[in-house]
PDB file of C-alpha atoms in Angstrom:
ATOM      1  CA  UNK U   1     172.390 127.690  95.210  1.00  0.00           C
ATOM      2  CA  UNK U   2     172.841 124.134  96.644  1.00  0.00           C
ATOM      3  CA  UNK U   3     175.157 123.322  99.088  1.00  0.00           C
ATOM      4  CA  UNK U   4     177.044 119.681  98.597  1.00  0.00           C
ATOM      5  CA  UNK U   5     179.222 118.998 100.891  1.00  0.00           C
ATOM      6  CA  UNK U   6     182.095 116.545  99.093  1.00  0.00           C
ATOM      7  CA  UNK U   7     183.374 112.784 101.283  1.00  0.00           C
ATOM      8  CA  UNK U   8     185.562 110.139 100.152  1.00  0.00           C
ATOM      9  CA  UNK U   9     186.978 107.578 101.064  1.00  0.00           C
ATOM     10  CA  UNK U  10     189.160 104.666  99.624  1.00  0.00           C
ATOM     11  CA  UNK U  11     187.364 104.075  96.918  1.00  0.00           C
ATOM     12  CA  UNK U  12     183.683 105.343  97.329  1.00  0.00           C
ATOM     13  CA  UNK U  13     182.832 109.411  96.869  1.00  0.00           C
ATOM     14  CA  UNK U  14     179.216 111.049  97.539  1.00  0.00           C
ATOM     15  CA  UNK U  15     177.823 114.067  98.236  1.00  0.00           C
ATOM     16  CA  UNK U  16     175.124 115.051 100.598  1.00  0.00           C
ATOM     17  CA  UNK U  17     172.915 118.389  99.508  1.00  0.00           C
ATOM     18  CA  UNK U  18     172.283 120.121 102.469  1.00  0.00           C
ATOM     19  CA  UNK U  19     169.452 122.854 100.558  1.00  0.00           C
ATOM     20  CA  UNK U  20     167.592 119.359 100.433  1.00  0.00           C
ATOM     21  CA  UNK U  21     167.267 117.525 103.634  1.00  0.00           C
ATOM     22  CA  UNK U  22     170.479 115.996 103.734  1.00  0.00           C
ATOM     23  CA  UNK U  23     169.247 113.727 100.658  1.00  0.00           C
ATOM     24  CA  UNK U  24     172.944 111.560  99.684  1.00  0.00           C
ATOM     25  CA  UNK U  25     172.587 112.756  95.260  1.00  0.00           C
ATOM     26  CA  UNK U  26     175.409 111.012  94.698  1.00  0.00           C
ATOM     27  CA  UNK U  27     177.868 107.666  95.874  1.00  0.00           C
ATOM     28  CA  UNK U  28     180.309 106.213  93.579  1.00  0.00           C
ATOM     29  CA  UNK U  29     182.452 103.834  93.637  1.00  0.00           C
ATOM     30  CA  UNK U  30     185.526 104.482  91.281  1.00  0.00           C
ATOM     31  CA  UNK U  31     186.770 100.693  92.026  1.00  0.00           C
ATOM     32  CA  UNK U  32     184.334  98.565  90.343  1.00  0.00           C
ATOM     33  CA  UNK U  33     183.495 101.841  88.009  1.00  0.00           C
ATOM     34  CA  UNK U  34     180.438 102.822  89.765  1.00  0.00           C
ATOM     35  CA  UNK U  35     177.735 104.981  89.531  1.00  0.00           C
ATOM     36  CA  UNK U  36     175.478 104.253  92.610  1.00  0.00           C
ATOM     37  CA  UNK U  37     172.444 106.896  93.180  1.00  0.00           C
ATOM     38  CA  UNK U  38     170.299 108.929  90.471  1.00  0.00           C
ATOM     39  CA  UNK U  39     171.953 111.884  90.598  1.00  0.00           C
ATOM     40  CA  UNK U  40     170.029 114.960  89.593  1.00  0.00           C
ATOM     41  CA  UNK U  41     170.623 118.015  87.531  1.00  0.00           C
ATOM     42  CA  UNK U  42     168.413 120.950  89.905  1.00  0.00           C
ATOM     43  CA  UNK U  43     168.980 123.064  86.275  1.00  0.00           C
ATOM     44  CA  UNK U  44     166.364 120.809  84.415  1.00  0.00           C
ATOM     45  CA  UNK U  45     164.629 119.243  87.897  1.00  0.00           C
ATOM     46  CA  UNK U  46     160.745 118.341  87.547  1.00  0.00           C
ATOM     47  CA  UNK U  47     160.763 115.548  90.360  1.00  0.00           C
ATOM     48  CA  UNK U  48     162.424 115.659  93.256  1.00  0.00           C
ATOM     49  CA  UNK U  49     161.848 112.431  94.392  1.00  0.00           C
ATOM     50  CA  UNK U  50     163.797 109.602  91.370  1.00  0.00           C
ATOM     51  CA  UNK U  51     167.747 111.655  92.572  1.00  0.00           C
ATOM     52  CA  UNK U  52     169.515 110.233  94.848  1.00  0.00           C
ATOM     53  CA  UNK U  53     168.054 109.337  99.124  1.00  0.00           C
ATOM     54  CA  UNK U  54     164.930 112.005  99.122  1.00  0.00           C
ATOM     55  CA  UNK U  55     163.645 112.326 103.911  1.00  0.00           C
ATOM     56  CA  UNK U  56     160.772 111.538 103.683  1.00  0.00           C
ATOM     57  CA  UNK U  57     158.287 112.350 107.104  1.00  0.00           C
ATOM     58  CA  UNK U  58     155.421 112.104 107.086  1.00  0.00           C
ATOM     59  CA  UNK U  59     155.950 109.508 104.440  1.00  0.00           C
ATOM     60  CA  UNK U  60     154.687 108.168 101.125  1.00  0.00           C
ATOM     61  CA  UNK U  61     150.111 109.219 101.176  1.00  0.00           C
ATOM     62  CA  UNK U  62     148.401 110.128 103.268  1.00  0.00           C
ATOM     63  CA  UNK U  63     144.439 110.560 102.444  1.00  0.00           C
ATOM     64  CA  UNK U  64     142.980 114.243 103.070  1.00  0.00           C
ATOM     65  CA  UNK U  65     146.361 114.601 104.323  1.00  0.00           C
ATOM     66  CA  UNK U  66     145.728 114.609 108.226  1.00  0.00           C
ATOM     67  CA  UNK U  67     144.935 111.387 110.476  1.00  0.00           C
ATOM     68  CA  UNK U  68     144.292 111.736 114.556  1.00  0.00           C
ATOM     69  CA  UNK U  69     146.835 110.176 116.481  1.00  0.00           C
ATOM     70  CA  UNK U  70     146.354 110.555 120.808  1.00  0.00           C
ATOM     71  CA  UNK U  71     143.591 112.789 119.974  1.00  0.00           C
ATOM     72  CA  UNK U  72     145.121 114.926 117.908  1.00  0.00           C
ATOM     73  CA  UNK U  73     144.675 116.769 114.781  1.00  0.00           C
ATOM     74  CA  UNK U  74     147.767 116.595 112.188  1.00  0.00           C
ATOM     75  CA  UNK U  75     147.023 118.787 109.460  1.00  0.00           C
ATOM     76  CA  UNK U  76     149.537 118.567 106.572  1.00  0.00           C
ATOM     77  CA  UNK U  77     148.661 120.989 102.646  1.00  0.00           C
ATOM     78  CA  UNK U  78     146.771 118.730 100.400  1.00  0.00           C
ATOM     79  CA  UNK U  79     149.544 118.561  96.918  1.00  0.00           C
ATOM     80  CA  UNK U  80     148.576 115.806  95.243  1.00  0.00           C
ATOM     81  CA  UNK U  81     144.715 117.262  94.134  1.00  0.00           C
ATOM     82  CA  UNK U  82     145.120 114.345  91.339  1.00  0.00           C
ATOM     83  CA  UNK U  83     143.622 112.134  94.719  1.00  0.00           C
ATOM     84  CA  UNK U  84     143.243 114.023  97.071  1.00  0.00           C
ATOM     85  CA  UNK U  85     146.869 113.403  99.158  1.00  0.00           C
ATOM     86  CA  UNK U  86     149.986 114.680 100.981  1.00  0.00           C
ATOM     87  CA  UNK U  87     152.174 113.743  99.215  1.00  0.00           C
ATOM     88  CA  UNK U  88     156.259 112.484 100.584  1.00  0.00           C
ATOM     89  CA  UNK U  89     156.264 115.328 103.709  1.00  0.00           C
ATOM     90  CA  UNK U  90     158.239 118.161 105.341  1.00  0.00           C
ATOM     91  CA  UNK U  91     161.376 116.908 105.344  1.00  0.00           C
ATOM     92  CA  UNK U  92     163.241 115.925 101.252  1.00  0.00           C
ATOM     93  CA  UNK U  93     162.822 119.554 101.584  1.00  0.00           C
ATOM     94  CA  UNK U  94     164.663 121.321 104.990  1.00  0.00           C
ATOM     95  CA  UNK U  95     167.902 123.496 105.240  1.00  0.00           C
ATOM     96  CA  UNK U  96     170.061 121.387 107.198  1.00  0.00           C
ATOM     97  CA  UNK U  97     173.000 122.617 109.019  1.00  0.00           C
ATOM     98  CA  UNK U  98     176.603 121.141 109.070  1.00  0.00           C
ATOM     99  CA  UNK U  99     177.487 120.468 112.452  1.00  0.00           C
ATOM    100  CA  UNK U 100     180.498 118.419 112.243  1.00  0.00           C
ATOM    101  CA  UNK U 101     182.021 117.410 108.879  1.00  0.00           C
ATOM    102  CA  UNK U 102     185.120 115.842 107.797  1.00  0.00           C
ATOM    103  CA  UNK U 103     186.836 114.011 104.666  1.00  0.00           C
ATOM    104  CA  UNK U 104     184.298 110.489 105.064  1.00  0.00           C
ATOM    105  CA  UNK U 105     181.856 111.699 107.460  1.00  0.00           C
ATOM    106  CA  UNK U 106     178.978 114.668 107.648  1.00  0.00           C
ATOM    107  CA  UNK U 107     176.443 115.522 110.700  1.00  0.00           C
ATOM    108  CA  UNK U 108     174.172 117.689 110.215  1.00  0.00           C
ATOM    109  CA  UNK U 109     170.070 118.485 111.332  1.00  0.00           C
ATOM    110  CA  UNK U 110     167.432 120.697 111.257  1.00  0.00           C
ATOM    111  CA  UNK U 111     165.035 121.892 113.359  1.00  0.00           C
ATOM    112  CA  UNK U 112     161.292 122.299 112.966  1.00  0.00           C
ATOM    113  CA  UNK U 113     159.760 123.708 115.469  1.00  0.00           C
ATOM    114  CA  UNK U 114     155.925 123.081 116.492  1.00  0.00           C
ATOM    115  CA  UNK U 115     152.877 124.174 114.325  1.00  0.00           C
ATOM    116  CA  UNK U 116     148.844 124.254 115.203  1.00  0.00           C
ATOM    117  CA  UNK U 117     149.181 121.116 112.471  1.00  0.00           C
ATOM    118  CA  UNK U 118     152.088 119.489 113.805  1.00  0.00           C
ATOM    119  CA  UNK U 119     151.744 119.429 117.054  1.00  0.00           C
ATOM    120  CA  UNK U 120     155.805 118.830 118.352  1.00  0.00           C
ATOM    121  CA  UNK U 121     159.250 120.242 118.225  1.00  0.00           C
ATOM    122  CA  UNK U 122     161.360 118.629 116.762  1.00  0.00           C
ATOM    123  CA  UNK U 123     165.221 117.666 115.679  1.00  0.00           C
ATOM    124  CA  UNK U 124     166.330 115.835 112.721  1.00  0.00           C
ATOM    125  CA  UNK U 125     169.915 114.774 113.089  1.00  0.00           C
ATOM    126  CA  UNK U 126     171.535 112.900 109.801  1.00  0.00           C
ATOM    127  CA  UNK U 127     175.065 111.483 109.771  1.00  0.00           C
ATOM    128  CA  UNK U 128     176.839 109.946 107.001  1.00  0.00           C
ATOM    129  CA  UNK U 129     179.772 107.694 106.941  1.00  0.00           C
ATOM    130  CA  UNK U 130     182.058 106.339 104.784  1.00  0.00           C
ATOM    131  CA  UNK U 131     184.053 103.724 105.428  1.00  0.00           C
ATOM    132  CA  UNK U 132     185.708 101.364 102.773  1.00  0.00           C
ATOM    133  CA  UNK U 133     182.813  99.028 103.547  1.00  0.00           C
ATOM    134  CA  UNK U 134     180.578 101.489 101.801  1.00  0.00           C
ATOM    135  CA  UNK U 135     178.530 104.063 103.650  1.00  0.00           C
ATOM    136  CA  UNK U 136     176.138 104.068 106.803  1.00  0.00           C
ATOM    137  CA  UNK U 137     173.415 106.469 107.515  1.00  0.00           C
ATOM    138  CA  UNK U 138     172.276 106.687 110.432  1.00  0.00           C
ATOM    139  CA  UNK U 139     169.213 109.853 110.905  1.00  0.00           C
ATOM    140  CA  UNK U 140     168.127 110.082 114.809  1.00  0.00           C
ATOM    141  CA  UNK U 141     164.604 111.966 115.601  1.00  0.00           C
ATOM    142  CA  UNK U 142     164.813 114.053 118.865  1.00  0.00           C
ATOM    143  CA  UNK U 143     160.899 114.391 120.067  1.00  0.00           C
ATOM    144  CA  UNK U 144     160.788 117.358 121.788  1.00  0.00           C
ATOM    145  CA  UNK U 145     157.865 118.140 122.880  1.00  0.00           C
ATOM    146  CA  UNK U 146     156.297 116.862 125.758  1.00  0.00           C
ATOM    147  CA  UNK U 147     153.638 113.696 123.893  1.00  0.00           C
ATOM    148  CA  UNK U 148     154.427 110.702 121.668  1.00  0.00           C
ATOM    149  CA  UNK U 149     155.160 111.462 118.507  1.00  0.00           C
ATOM    150  CA  UNK U 150     153.905 108.877 115.157  1.00  0.00           C
ATOM    151  CA  UNK U 151     157.879 108.737 113.171  1.00  0.00           C
ATOM    152  CA  UNK U 152     156.334 107.942 109.735  1.00  0.00           C
ATOM    153  CA  UNK U 153     159.523 107.965 107.620  1.00  0.00           C
ATOM    154  CA  UNK U 154     161.644 106.436 104.545  1.00  0.00           C
ATOM    155  CA  UNK U 155     163.614 107.422 102.270  1.00  0.00           C
ATOM    156  CA  UNK U 156     162.683 107.318  97.886  1.00  0.00           C
ATOM    157  CA  UNK U 157     166.850 105.768  97.137  1.00  0.00           C
ATOM    158  CA  UNK U 158     166.959 105.568  93.900  1.00  0.00           C
ATOM    159  CA  UNK U 159     169.428 103.528  92.027  1.00  0.00           C
ATOM    160  CA  UNK U 160     171.041 104.004  88.007  1.00  0.00           C
ATOM    161  CA  UNK U 161     170.593 100.889  85.983  1.00  0.00           C
ATOM    162  CA  UNK U 162     172.596  99.982  85.027  1.00  0.00           C
ATOM    163  CA  UNK U 163     174.868 101.191  89.094  1.00  0.00           C
ATOM    164  CA  UNK U 164     178.045  99.231  86.348  1.00  0.00           C
ATOM    165  CA  UNK U 165     178.981 102.732  84.006  1.00  0.00           C
ATOM    166  CA  UNK U 166     179.506 100.411  81.170  1.00  0.00           C
ATOM    167  CA  UNK U 167     177.013  98.221  81.971  1.00  0.00           C
ATOM    168  CA  UNK U 168     173.520  97.984  80.826  1.00  0.00           C
ATOM    169  CA  UNK U 169     169.771  97.814  81.831  1.00  0.00           C
ATOM    170  CA  UNK U 170     169.391  94.013  80.863  1.00  0.00           C
ATOM    171  CA  UNK U 171     171.451  92.958  82.611  1.00  0.00           C
ATOM    172  CA  UNK U 172     170.647  93.929  86.033  1.00  0.00           C
ATOM    173  CA  UNK U 173     168.650  91.502  88.344  1.00  0.00           C
ATOM    174  CA  UNK U 174     166.690  92.647  91.712  1.00  0.00           C
ATOM    175  CA  UNK U 175     166.621  91.230  94.571  1.00  0.00           C
ATOM    176  CA  UNK U 176     164.364  92.696  97.954  1.00  0.00           C
ATOM    177  CA  UNK U 177     162.920  90.638 100.465  1.00  0.00           C
ATOM    178  CA  UNK U 178     158.823  91.127 100.797  1.00  0.00           C
ATOM    179  CA  UNK U 179     156.059  88.995 102.349  1.00  0.00           C
ATOM    180  CA  UNK U 180     152.730  90.533 101.993  1.00  0.00           C
ATOM    181  CA  UNK U 181     151.388  92.541  99.150  1.00  0.00           C
ATOM    182  CA  UNK U 182     149.538  95.760  99.598  1.00  0.00           C
ATOM    183  CA  UNK U 183     147.283  96.753  96.940  1.00  0.00           C
ATOM    184  CA  UNK U 184     147.295 100.172  96.196  1.00  0.00           C
ATOM    185  CA  UNK U 185     143.663 101.704  94.906  1.00  0.00           C
ATOM    186  CA  UNK U 186     143.801 104.415  91.451  1.00  0.00           C
ATOM    187  CA  UNK U 187     144.678 107.068  95.031  1.00  0.00           C
ATOM    188  CA  UNK U 188     148.047 104.878  96.018  1.00  0.00           C
ATOM    189  CA  UNK U 189     146.488 104.291  98.845  1.00  0.00           C
ATOM    190  CA  UNK U 190     145.772 100.879 100.043  1.00  0.00           C
ATOM    191  CA  UNK U 191     142.329  99.983  98.937  1.00  0.00           C
ATOM    192  CA  UNK U 192     142.233  97.032 102.659  1.00  0.00           C
ATOM    193  CA  UNK U 193     143.514  93.682  99.796  1.00  0.00           C
ATOM    194  CA  UNK U 194     146.524  91.587 100.927  1.00  0.00           C
ATOM    195  CA  UNK U 195     146.694  89.333  97.118  1.00  0.00           C
ATOM    196  CA  UNK U 196     148.190  86.116  96.446  1.00  0.00           C
ATOM    197  CA  UNK U 197     151.371  86.147  95.757  1.00  0.00           C
ATOM    198  CA  UNK U 198     152.312  86.691  91.842  1.00  0.00           C
ATOM    199  CA  UNK U 199     155.250  86.057  89.528  1.00  0.00           C
ATOM    200  CA  UNK U 200     156.116  89.317  90.191  1.00  0.00           C
ATOM    201  CA  UNK U 201     156.657  88.932  93.573  1.00  0.00           C
ATOM    202  CA  UNK U 202     157.974  85.541  94.263  1.00  0.00           C
ATOM    203  CA  UNK U 203     161.297  86.941  90.876  1.00  0.00           C
ATOM    204  CA  UNK U 204     161.770  89.933  93.206  1.00  0.00           C
ATOM    205  CA  UNK U 205     162.040  87.499  96.465  1.00  0.00           C
ATOM    206  CA  UNK U 206     164.402  84.887  94.005  1.00  0.00           C
ATOM    207  CA  UNK U 207     166.311  88.448  93.145  1.00  0.00           C
ATOM    208  CA  UNK U 208     165.665  86.985  89.538  1.00  0.00           C
ATOM    209  CA  UNK U 209     163.082  90.258  88.469  1.00  0.00           C
ATOM    210  CA  UNK U 210     164.357  92.847  85.715  1.00  0.00           C
ATOM    211  CA  UNK U 211     163.851  96.184  85.998  1.00  0.00           C
ATOM    212  CA  UNK U 212     165.036  96.320  81.943  1.00  0.00           C
ATOM    213  CA  UNK U 213     160.597  97.344  80.261  1.00  0.00           C
ATOM    214  CA  UNK U 214     159.051  95.676  83.015  1.00  0.00           C
ATOM    215  CA  UNK U 215     156.704  99.270  84.518  1.00  0.00           C
ATOM    216  CA  UNK U 216     156.380  98.277  88.121  1.00  0.00           C
ATOM    217  CA  UNK U 217     154.890 100.477  91.185  1.00  0.00           C
ATOM    218  CA  UNK U 218     154.322  97.841  94.368  1.00  0.00           C
ATOM    219  CA  UNK U 219     153.789  98.255  98.441  1.00  0.00           C
ATOM    220  CA  UNK U 220     155.030  95.432 100.392  1.00  0.00           C
ATOM    221  CA  UNK U 221     156.007  94.403 103.668  1.00  0.00           C
ATOM    222  CA  UNK U 222     159.498  92.409 103.540  1.00  0.00           C
ATOM    223  CA  UNK U 223     160.023  89.812 104.878  1.00  0.00           C
ATOM    224  CA  UNK U 224     162.463  88.038 106.991  1.00  0.00           C
ATOM    225  CA  UNK U 225     165.292  89.645 106.488  1.00  0.00           C
ATOM    226  CA  UNK U 226     164.046  92.691 103.954  1.00  0.00           C
ATOM    227  CA  UNK U 227     167.704  92.098 101.998  1.00  0.00           C
ATOM    228  CA  UNK U 228     167.590  94.870  99.319  1.00  0.00           C
ATOM    229  CA  UNK U 229     170.619  93.458  96.021  1.00  0.00           C
ATOM    230  CA  UNK U 230     171.232  94.278  92.543  1.00  0.00           C
ATOM    231  CA  UNK U 231     172.670  92.339  90.355  1.00  0.00           C
ATOM    232  CA  UNK U 232     175.336  93.031  87.777  1.00  0.00           C
ATOM    233  CA  UNK U 233     175.244  89.420  85.773  1.00  0.00           C
ATOM    234  CA  UNK U 234     177.958  90.341  83.581  1.00  0.00           C
ATOM    235  CA  UNK U 235     179.749  92.451  85.387  1.00  0.00           C
ATOM    236  CA  UNK U 236     179.159  90.396  88.276  1.00  0.00           C
ATOM    237  CA  UNK U 237     179.017  93.097  90.800  1.00  0.00           C
ATOM    238  CA  UNK U 238     176.351  93.066  93.765  1.00  0.00           C
ATOM    239  CA  UNK U 239     175.139  95.890  95.263  1.00  0.00           C
ATOM    240  CA  UNK U 240     174.017  95.846  98.278  1.00  0.00           C
ATOM    241  CA  UNK U 241     171.306  98.151 100.257  1.00  0.00           C
ATOM    242  CA  UNK U 242     170.770  96.828 104.216  1.00  0.00           C
ATOM    243  CA  UNK U 243     168.131  98.501 106.382  1.00  0.00           C
ATOM    244  CA  UNK U 244     167.761  99.026 109.956  1.00  0.00           C
ATOM    245  CA  UNK U 245     165.217  96.236 110.551  1.00  0.00           C
ATOM    246  CA  UNK U 246     162.697  99.350 111.803  1.00  0.00           C
ATOM    247  CA  UNK U 247     161.561  99.764 107.554  1.00  0.00           C
ATOM    248  CA  UNK U 248     159.505  97.095 107.812  1.00  0.00           C
ATOM    249  CA  UNK U 249     157.267  97.968 104.621  1.00  0.00           C
ATOM    250  CA  UNK U 250     158.480  98.418 101.244  1.00  0.00           C
ATOM    251  CA  UNK U 251     157.508 100.767  97.891  1.00  0.00           C
ATOM    252  CA  UNK U 252     158.926  99.910  94.776  1.00  0.00           C
ATOM    253  CA  UNK U 253     158.861 101.864  91.189  1.00  0.00           C
ATOM    254  CA  UNK U 254     160.623 101.743  88.328  1.00  0.00           C
ATOM    255  CA  UNK U 255     159.267 104.944  85.968  1.00  0.00           C
ATOM    256  CA  UNK U 256     159.332 102.892  82.469  1.00  0.00           C
ATOM    257  CA  UNK U 257     161.741 100.347  83.726  1.00  0.00           C
ATOM    258  CA  UNK U 258     165.032 102.450  81.881  1.00  0.00           C
ATOM    259  CA  UNK U 259     166.946 104.597  84.189  1.00  0.00           C
ATOM    260  CA  UNK U 260     166.406 103.564  87.425  1.00  0.00           C
ATOM    261  CA  UNK U 261     164.701 102.352  90.176  1.00  0.00           C
ATOM    262  CA  UNK U 262     163.625 102.359  93.978  1.00  0.00           C
ATOM    263  CA  UNK U 263     163.947 100.550  96.010  1.00  0.00           C
ATOM    264  CA  UNK U 264     162.225 102.846  99.260  1.00  0.00           C
ATOM    265  CA  UNK U 265     162.786 101.651 103.049  1.00  0.00           C
ATOM    266  CA  UNK U 266     159.268 102.808 105.100  1.00  0.00           C
ATOM    267  CA  UNK U 267     159.200 102.259 108.094  1.00  0.00           C
ATOM    268  CA  UNK U 268     155.007 101.817 108.373  1.00  0.00           C
ATOM    269  CA  UNK U 269     153.073 101.500 105.539  1.00  0.00           C
ATOM    270  CA  UNK U 270     151.202 104.029 103.556  1.00  0.00           C
ATOM    271  CA  UNK U 271     148.361 105.643 105.199  1.00  0.00           C
ATOM    272  CA  UNK U 272     149.092 104.115 108.045  1.00  0.00           C
ATOM    273  CA  UNK U 273     147.295 105.693 111.008  1.00  0.00           C
ATOM    274  CA  UNK U 274     144.130 105.964 107.845  1.00  0.00           C
ATOM    275  CA  UNK U 275     144.265 103.011 108.288  1.00  0.00           C
ATOM    276  CA  UNK U 276     141.573 100.267 108.531  1.00  0.00           C
ATOM    277  CA  UNK U 277     143.791  96.846 108.266  1.00  0.00           C
ATOM    278  CA  UNK U 278     144.723  95.209 111.991  1.00  0.00           C
ATOM    279  CA  UNK U 279     147.298  96.760 113.951  1.00  0.00           C
ATOM    280  CA  UNK U 280     149.624  94.297 112.802  1.00  0.00           C
ATOM    281  CA  UNK U 281     150.344  95.817 109.626  1.00  0.00           C
ATOM    282  CA  UNK U 282     148.864  99.116 110.556  1.00  0.00           C
ATOM    283  CA  UNK U 283     151.551 100.169 113.876  1.00  0.00           C
ATOM    284  CA  UNK U 284     153.366 102.311 113.149  1.00  0.00           C
ATOM    285  CA  UNK U 285     157.123 103.695 115.671  1.00  0.00           C
ATOM    286  CA  UNK U 286     155.805 105.997 118.200  1.00  0.00           C
ATOM    287  CA  UNK U 287     158.117 108.340 119.656  1.00  0.00           C
ATOM    288  CA  UNK U 288     157.962 109.038 123.413  1.00  0.00           C
ATOM    289  CA  UNK U 289     158.091 112.309 125.061  1.00  0.00           C
ATOM    290  CA  UNK U 290     161.213 113.617 125.293  1.00  0.00           C
ATOM    291  CA  UNK U 291     162.970 111.024 123.222  1.00  0.00           C
ATOM    292  CA  UNK U 292     164.537 109.475 120.414  1.00  0.00           C
ATOM    293  CA  UNK U 293     164.573 107.420 117.692  1.00  0.00           C
ATOM    294  CA  UNK U 294     167.154 105.879 115.106  1.00  0.00           C
ATOM    295  CA  UNK U 295     167.737 104.014 112.191  1.00  0.00           C
ATOM    296  CA  UNK U 296     170.823 103.230 110.546  1.00  0.00           C
ATOM    297  CA  UNK U 297     171.726 102.029 106.466  1.00  0.00           C
ATOM    298  CA  UNK U 298     173.890 100.799 104.571  1.00  0.00           C
ATOM    299  CA  UNK U 299     175.035 100.893 101.681  1.00  0.00           C
ATOM    300  CA  UNK U 300     178.301  99.364  99.364  1.00  0.00           C
ATOM    301  CA  UNK U 301     179.092  97.093  96.878  1.00  0.00           C
ATOM    302  CA  UNK U 302     181.030  93.621  96.281  1.00  0.00           C
ATOM    303  CA  UNK U 303     181.978  91.024  93.935  1.00  0.00           C
ATOM    304  CA  UNK U 304     179.841  87.432  94.233  1.00  0.00           C
ATOM    305  CA  UNK U 305     178.385  84.861  92.859  1.00  0.00           C
ATOM    306  CA  UNK U 306     175.957  84.711  89.349  1.00  0.00           C
ATOM    307  CA  UNK U 307     173.591  84.605  92.139  1.00  0.00           C
ATOM    308  CA  UNK U 308     171.956  86.143  94.869  1.00  0.00           C
TER     309      UNK U 308
END
């Protein structure tokens, strides 16, 4: 049984699944007839990562499922045998408990106990605040241990395309402010190369990328503003995703391009600690002993002109 909490404020309604990482599995707006996030049907769910806003920690793939940080070995199960990697961490399906809930707000949390493979006790607090301005998400990671902890955090945020119910996929343009294109190999880990910008990168930056019939799976560092937006050119409506500046990388994925796009904020590069890149690209957030780190993002719809 899924423990799902319903929230509403003004034209926005949301659903949060406490049973699976406090995932925001649904966000709608009645004014614009918008169904923003791809909502899972748990009766026939095969891939839990392409619905809602799954919480990923540690983010994405880890080569051989392990890394060394400050002399300590961190180990995770190799759950993607084809690549020899650990994929997407241990929080996306963790049970969260309610600490406070109102019609337009929820605060929930999850406690993780130190193990030999993950040498920290942590508390993860998730908050969602609905208003007429959309939804604000705040996640707080508390390091309860006596030594520093790497923070390898991201969200597999998955948007419906189109996000307006009576529109069409061909009407939607994607903008994602990116800079360095991080090349990945057949195992989806960074190769150490940064190819030159191409037409796809340019289209993402200009807001002219069409997900329809354009499959994409790419990893980028963000540009100066890291803007994420989806424009419906027929409805003249823009969906804006404002992510915390600490999320300085993106992974962009859309399957076959026909019905969704994942615009994933990450606070580090894929497999950053094992990376061969210099410190500028491979550096990570560190949460000091007995300290915490907060990350705040927002999602909202606005009526704008015919450009992003």
